[in-house]
CSV table of C-alpha atoms in Angstrom, one decimal:
chain,number,residue,atom,x,y,z
T,1,MET,CA,0.0,-0.1,0.1
T,2,ASN,CA,1.2,3.4,-0.8
T,3,TRP,CA,1.0,6.2,1.5
T,4,ARG,CA,-1.8,7.8,-0.3
T,5,THR,CA,-3.8,5.0,0.4
T,6,VAL,CA,-3.5,4.8,3.8
T,7,LEU,CA,-3.9,8.9,4.4
T,8,GLY,CA,-7.2,8.5,2.3
T,9,LEU,CA,-8.2,5.9,4.4
T,10,GLY,CA,-7.6,7.7,7.6
T,11,LEU,CA,-9.5,10.5,6.4
T,12,LEU,CA,-12.3,8.5,5.7
T,13,LEU,CA,-12.6,7.2,9.2
T,14,ALA,CA,-12.0,10.7,10.7
T,15,ALA,CA,-15.0,12.3,8.5
T,16,LEU,CA,-17.2,9.1,9.3
T,17,ALA,CA,-16.7,9.5,13.4
T,18,SER,CA,-17.0,13.1,13.1
T,19,GLY,CA,-20.4,13.1,11.3
T,20,TRP,CA,-21.5,10.4,13.6
T,21,SER,CA,-20.5,12.3,16.8
T,22,ALA,CA,-22.0,15.4,15.5
T,23,TRP,CA,-25.4,13.4,14.9
T,24,ARG,CA,-25.3,11.8,18.2
T,25,HIS,CA,-25.0,14.9,20.1
T,26,ARG,CA,-27.6,16.9,17.9
T,27,ALA,CA,-30.4,16.7,19.9
T,28,SER,CA,-28.7,18.1,23.1
T,29,ASN,CA,-27.9,21.5,21.3
T,30,ALA,CA,-31.6,21.9,20.2
T,31,PRO,CA,-33.2,25.1,22.4
T,32,GLN,CA,-35.2,24.1,24.8
T,33,VAL,CA,-38.6,24.7,25.1
T,34,ALA,CA,-39.9,27.5,27.9
T,35,GLU,CA,-41.9,26.2,30.3
T,36,GLU,CA,-45.7,27.3,30.6
T,37,GLY,CA,-45.2,29.0,34.0
T,38,SER,CA,-41.6,30.4,33.3
T,39,THR,CA,-40.3,33.8,33.9
T,40,ASP,CA,-40.1,36.3,30.7
T,41,PHE,CA,-37.5,38.6,32.6
T,42,VAL,CA,-36.5,39.9,35.9
T,43,LEU,CA,-35.8,43.5,36.8
T,44,LYS,CA,-33.8,44.3,39.9
T,45,ASP,CA,-33.6,48.0,41.5
T,46,PHE,CA,-35.6,49.9,39.0
T,47,GLU,CA,-38.3,52.7,38.1
T,48,ILE,CA,-40.9,52.3,35.4
T,49,ILE,CA,-43.1,55.2,34.7
T,50,THR,CA,-46.1,54.7,32.5
T,51,LEU,CA,-48.0,57.6,30.2
T,52,GLY,CA,-51.8,57.7,29.4
T,53,LYS,CA,-53.5,57.9,26.5
T,54,ASP,CA,-52.8,61.7,27.0
T,55,GLY,CA,-49.2,61.1,27.3
T,56,LYS,CA,-49.2,62.3,30.6
T,57,GLU,CA,-48.0,60.3,33.6
T,58,SER,CA,-50.2,57.5,34.6
T,59,VAL,CA,-48.3,55.5,37.1
T,60,ALA,CA,-44.5,55.3,38.2
T,61,LEU,CA,-43.5,52.1,40.1
T,62,ARG,CA,-40.3,51.6,42.1
T,63,ALA,CA,-39.0,48.4,43.7
T,64,PRO,CA,-36.2,46.0,44.2
T,65,SER,CA,-37.4,43.5,41.9
T,66,MET,CA,-40.2,42.3,39.5
T,67,GLU,CA,-40.9,39.1,37.4
T,68,ARG,CA,-43.0,39.0,34.2
T,69,ASN,CA,-45.1,35.6,33.9
T,70,ARG,CA,-44.4,34.6,30.2
T,71,ALA,CA,-47.5,32.3,30.1
T,72,ASP,CA,-50.2,35.2,31.0
T,73,GLN,CA,-47.7,38.4,31.0
T,74,THR,CA,-48.6,39.6,34.3
T,75,SER,CA,-46.1,40.8,36.6
T,76,SER,CA,-45.2,40.0,40.3
T,77,ILE,CA,-43.6,42.6,42.4
T,78,VAL,CA,-41.4,42.5,45.8
T,79,THR,CA,-42.0,45.6,48.1
T,80,PRO,CA,-43.7,47.8,45.5
T,81,LEU,CA,-43.9,51.8,45.5
T,82,PHE,CA,-46.6,53.1,43.3
T,83,LEU,CA,-46.7,56.8,42.8
T,84,LEU,CA,-50.1,57.7,40.9
T,85,PRO,CA,-50.7,61.3,40.1
T,86,ASP,CA,-53.8,63.1,41.4
T,87,ALA,CA,-55.9,65.9,39.2
T,88,ALA,CA,-52.8,68.6,40.2
T,89,GLY,CA,-50.2,66.0,39.3
T,90,GLN,CA,-48.6,65.4,42.8
T,91,HIS,CA,-48.4,61.7,43.8
T,92,TRP,CA,-50.2,59.4,45.8
T,93,GLN,CA,-47.7,56.9,47.3
T,94,LEU,CA,-49.1,52.9,47.6
T,95,ARG,CA,-46.6,50.6,49.2
T,96,ALA,CA,-47.3,46.8,50.1
T,97,ASP,CA,-45.2,43.6,50.6
T,98,THR,CA,-45.9,42.3,47.4
T,99,GLY,CA,-47.8,43.8,44.4
T,100,TRP,CA,-49.2,42.3,41.0
T,101,ILE,CA,-49.7,44.1,37.6
T,102,SER,CA,-52.2,42.9,35.1
T,103,ALA,CA,-51.0,42.0,31.5
T,104,LYS,CA,-52.2,45.5,29.8
T,105,GLY,CA,-51.4,47.4,33.3
T,106,GLU,CA,-54.6,48.5,34.1
T,107,GLU,CA,-55.1,46.7,37.1
T,108,LEU,CA,-53.0,46.7,40.4
T,109,ARG,CA,-53.1,44.4,43.3
T,110,LEU,CA,-51.2,45.1,46.6
T,111,ARG,CA,-50.9,42.6,49.1
T,112,GLY,CA,-49.8,42.5,52.9
T,113,ASN,CA,-49.2,45.9,55.3
T,114,VAL,CA,-50.7,48.1,52.4
T,115,ALA,CA,-49.9,51.6,53.1
T,116,GLY,CA,-51.1,54.8,51.4
T,117,ASP,CA,-50.2,58.6,51.5
T,118,SER,CA,-52.2,61.3,49.9
T,119,PRO,CA,-49.8,64.2,48.3
T,120,LYS,CA,-48.4,66.6,50.4
T,121,ASP,CA,-49.8,69.9,48.3
T,122,GLY,CA,-50.1,72.3,51.2
T,123,LYS,CA,-54.0,73.3,50.5
T,124,THR,CA,-55.7,69.7,51.8
T,125,PRO,CA,-54.7,67.5,55.2
T,126,VAL,CA,-52.5,64.7,54.5
T,127,THR,CA,-54.5,61.5,54.4
T,128,THR,CA,-53.0,58.1,55.0
T,129,PHE,CA,-54.8,54.7,54.9
T,130,ARG,CA,-53.7,51.2,55.9
T,131,THR,CA,-54.9,47.7,54.9
T,132,ASP,CA,-54.2,44.4,54.0
T,133,ALA,CA,-55.4,44.1,50.3
T,134,LEU,CA,-55.8,46.9,47.9
T,135,ASP,CA,-57.3,46.9,44.1
T,136,VAL,CA,-56.2,49.7,41.8
T,137,LEU,CA,-57.6,50.6,38.7
T,138,THR,CA,-55.5,52.8,37.1
T,139,GLU,CA,-57.8,54.0,34.0
T,140,GLN,CA,-60.5,54.9,36.4
T,141,SER,CA,-57.9,56.1,39.3
T,142,ILE,CA,-60.0,54.2,41.5
T,143,ALA,CA,-58.5,52.1,44.7
T,144,ARG,CA,-60.6,49.8,46.7
T,145,THR,CA,-60.7,47.1,49.0
T,146,ALA,CA,-63.1,44.8,51.2
T,147,SER,CA,-60.7,44.4,53.8
T,148,ARG,CA,-60.5,46.4,57.1
T,149,VAL,CA,-59.1,49.8,56.6
T,150,THR,CA,-58.0,52.6,58.9
T,151,VAL,CA,-58.0,56.3,57.6
T,152,THR,CA,-56.1,58.9,59.4
T,153,ARG,CA,-56.2,62.8,58.9
T,154,PRO,CA,-55.2,65.2,61.5
T,155,GLY,CA,-57.5,65.0,63.9
T,156,LEU,CA,-59.6,62.5,62.8
T,157,SER,CA,-59.0,58.7,62.6
T,158,GLN,CA,-61.6,56.3,61.1
T,159,SER,CA,-61.9,52.6,60.5
T,160,GLY,CA,-64.3,50.4,58.8
T,161,VAL,CA,-64.5,47.1,56.2
T,162,GLY,CA,-64.6,47.9,52.8
T,163,PHE,CA,-63.0,51.4,51.2
T,164,GLN,CA,-63.1,53.0,47.9
T,165,THR,CA,-60.8,56.1,47.1
T,166,ASN,CA,-61.1,58.3,43.8
T,167,LEU,CA,-57.1,59.1,43.7
T,168,LYS,CA,-57.8,62.0,41.4
T,169,THR,CA,-60.5,63.8,43.5
T,170,LYS,CA,-59.4,62.6,47.1
T,171,GLN,CA,-63.0,61.8,48.1
T,172,TYR,CA,-63.3,58.0,50.0
T,173,SER,CA,-65.7,56.3,51.5
T,174,LEU,CA,-65.9,53.7,54.1
T,175,LEU,CA,-68.3,51.2,53.1
T,176,SER,CA,-69.6,49.5,56.7
T,177,GLN,CA,-68.6,48.8,60.3
T,178,VAL,CA,-67.3,52.7,60.3
T,179,LYS,CA,-65.8,53.8,63.7
T,180,THR,CA,-64.9,57.3,63.5
T,181,ARG,CA,-62.6,59.3,66.4
T,182,TYR,CA,-62.6,63.0,66.1
T,183,GLU,CA,-59.6,64.8,68.1
T,184,PRO,CA,-60.0,68.6,67.5
T,185,ASN,CA,-56.7,69.4,69.3
T,186,ALA,CA,-54.8,66.9,67.1
T,187,ALA,CA,-55.6,68.9,64.3
T,188,ARG,CA,-53.0,71.6,65.2
């Protein structure tokens, strides 16, 4: 045998071995299909400002962590701070242990140690409310809950079950089991 035949057979065997190896390992290199409940993306230490249809600020969100669910495109948030503007452009502050945002952003759900504070505009007394759960309809600027709520203003403390407020007009309603405590000296 001459050296060209030996070299040709060696190259043929090497080509067959590499082809067989590539064929055997091709399945492991294919992209894996995402799980139905997997996360689309994760944000860390962020701020998002969304604009309404009129081009003005609708909602601002600050939080240490947010994950978007790939299946239904909803988002889960850890310790969110939502800033929602009133009619004068001043911001309500809504905080909670956890938050949830619908796929189109028209609904927010806050759960655990929910705290709402009205804007400090100097014209109206600061109003705060505390509850365990709150749902916000962003397009209507409505916040509501069926849980127990405590509302405080300088000189006034109210509690009840069920609550609704219009964040633009700063009007609120306690729906049942309302108790009011008025302290005129505390308002000064």
